[in-house]
Amino acid sequence: MKEGTSWTQIREEVLRRINERIWQPGELIPNEADLAEEFHCARTTVNRALRELATAGIVTRKRKAGTRVAVNPPHKAVLTIPIIREEVEAKGGSYRQSLLIRENRSLPAFLAGAFRVSETTPLLYTETVHFSDNRPFIYEERFTSLTAVPDFENADLLAETANEWLVQNAPYSGGDASFFAVSADAKLARAFDVAIGEALFATERSTWLAEAPITHVRLVYCPGYRMRTSF
Amino acid sequence: MKEGTSWTQIREEVLRRINERIWQPGELIPNEADLAEEFHCARTTVNRALRELATAGIVTRKRKAGTRVAVNPPHKAVLTIPIIREEVEAKGGSYRQSLLIRENRSLPAFLAGAFRVSETTPLLYTETVHFSDNRPFIYEERFTSLTAVPDFENADLLAETANEWLVQNAPYSGGDASFFAVSADAKLARAFDVAIGEALFATERSTWLAEAPITHVRLVYCPGYRMRTSF
DNA sequence: AAGTGGTCTAGACCACGCC
DNA sequence: GCGTGGTCTAGACCACTTC
C-alpha cells in the first residue's frame, strides 16, 4: 500500500520533538492511536517506531499508563570486543602470535572468585603474546576448562589463536568482563620493553555455557592503548 | 486470534537450534515463509523473531541471500555509564563531591583532536573530586562549551554535579568514549594518597548535539577500580 | 471497568541483490 | 528476472495497569 509515513520517519520526528523539548522529559506523549491518525498511518507503524525508541531507552512505555519521555538519556554504550587478529588487521597491521606456555594447571586461588570451577577441574593454561607489525600488542593469559571443551586439548594453537578456536568450537551463553589498570610487573615490562611499574590497560573476561564455565582470559594491552566506543 | 506460536517462542527455538549446532555457523537457515509454515504462524511473526536475533548479532540477514547463522558469537557488551552519585549509592556508599576549580578556559592544545570546538569557543573548566564514604573515588576534569550550553555558566554546581546538571538540561545526540590506563602524576597521587606512577584506570568521553560539541570529560578512578559488564 | 500498549493475522507491495 | 527480506495495512484480541 505504502501510504502515510514510514516507521523510521515517525521515529525521527518523535526524536526531534524530544530533542527540541516540545515533549519534556517525563512528559506523557500522545498514544499510538492518536499518533497514527496524525501521521496518517496504521497503529502498527507507530508501535514499531515507539518500540525502537523504548529499546534505545529514549522513552518508557507502560500499558494503560502510556508512553513517556525518559528522564535520563541512556548512558549506555555498546562495547564491541573484537577478535584480536581482526582488530590488528583492521588497523592495517600485520598479525602474528607467539605461544609461550601451554600446560595443564589447576585453578589458582586468586581466580576462585572470578572463574567458578572446582579445584579439581582439569584446566589448560596458555600464555600468548599477540603482535601487531612485530611489536607486542597484547599479553594474554588464559585458563580453559577441559571439562567444558575437551577437544581444546588437541587444538592446534599455532595455526589458530585460542580465541579463534573457541569462537568456532565452543558456543557460549553469557559472560562478564571487567576493565582496569595494572602496573607492569617484571614479566610484562620485559614483554613490552617498558619500565616496571608502567601503567597498562587490561581486561578480564569469563564466558560460560549454561552455568558451565568455559574460559577465563586476562589481556594486558601495550602502553598507550585505548579502547574506544561511540554512542 | 492467538494461534500458532509467539515470536518469543520462535526466537527461543531458533536460538536452541543454533546453540545445539543443528544449524551451523555460516549456514543458511530456512526462509521466513517456510518457518512460518513450520510454526503455523504468519510470516510477520517469524520476521519479528529473526529481526530481533539479527539486532542481537546472532544471525545475519540479506535480501535474496537469506538468513545465516552469524559466524562469530556477538562479542558485544552493553556498557552502562552510570551517574557517579548513583554508582556510589548503589554500592551502599555515601556520596559527596568537592569542586576544586571552576573557571573559564580556552581549549588546551592537547584536546584539539578529541574535542572539536574552535579555539575561540568559550569553555567552562571544572575540576571535581567525587568521594565515596569520604574516600576519593573519581577525579574529574571537564570542559563544557558555553556556546552549546549557555545556562551552564549559572548552574549551581555545589548542589548538583556537572554531570547531573548536563543530563537534565542538555540533550545530546551522540558521543564517544575511550578507556585506558594512566600513571598517577603529582596531582592525582596527592588526591588518591598513592605514590606517583601508580597505575589508575581512566575514561574520557565527549558528547555532542547534532555536530555541536557539548562537553568533554576525563575521569580518573581510584586505585583498584574495575569497570564491569555482563553479556 | 476502561484505557493503553503488545502481539498476531492475512494479505500486499516494495527494495535489494544474486543470477 | 525473481527470490528473499523489509515494511505497511486494517482489524482483532489479549495483557497489564491504573482507576
Coordinates of C-alpha atoms in Angstrom, one line a residue, chain A residues 5-18 39 45-46 48-50 52-53 56 58:
Chain A
T5 CA 4.6 7.7 7.0
S6 CA 7.3 5.1 7.5
W7 CA 8.2 4.0 10.9
T8 CA 11.7 5.5 10.6
Q9 CA 10.2 8.9 9.7
I10 CA 8.0 8.7 12.8
R11 CA 10.9 7.7 14.9
E12 CA 12.9 10.7 13.7
E13 CA 10.0 13.1 14.2
V14 CA 9.4 11.9 17.7
L15 CA 13.1 12.2 18.4
R16 CA 13.1 15.7 17.1
R17 CA 10.2 16.7 19.4
I18 CA 12.1 15.2 22.3
F39 CA 0.8 10.6 10.7
T45 CA 3.6 1.5 12.3
V46 CA 3.6 3.9 15.2
R48 CA 7.2 -0.1 15.7
A49 CA 8.7 3.4 15.9
L50 CA 8.0 3.8 19.6
E52 CA 12.5 1.0 18.9
L53 CA 12.8 4.2 20.9
A56 CA 17.1 2.5 22.9
I58 CA 14.6 7.2 24.8

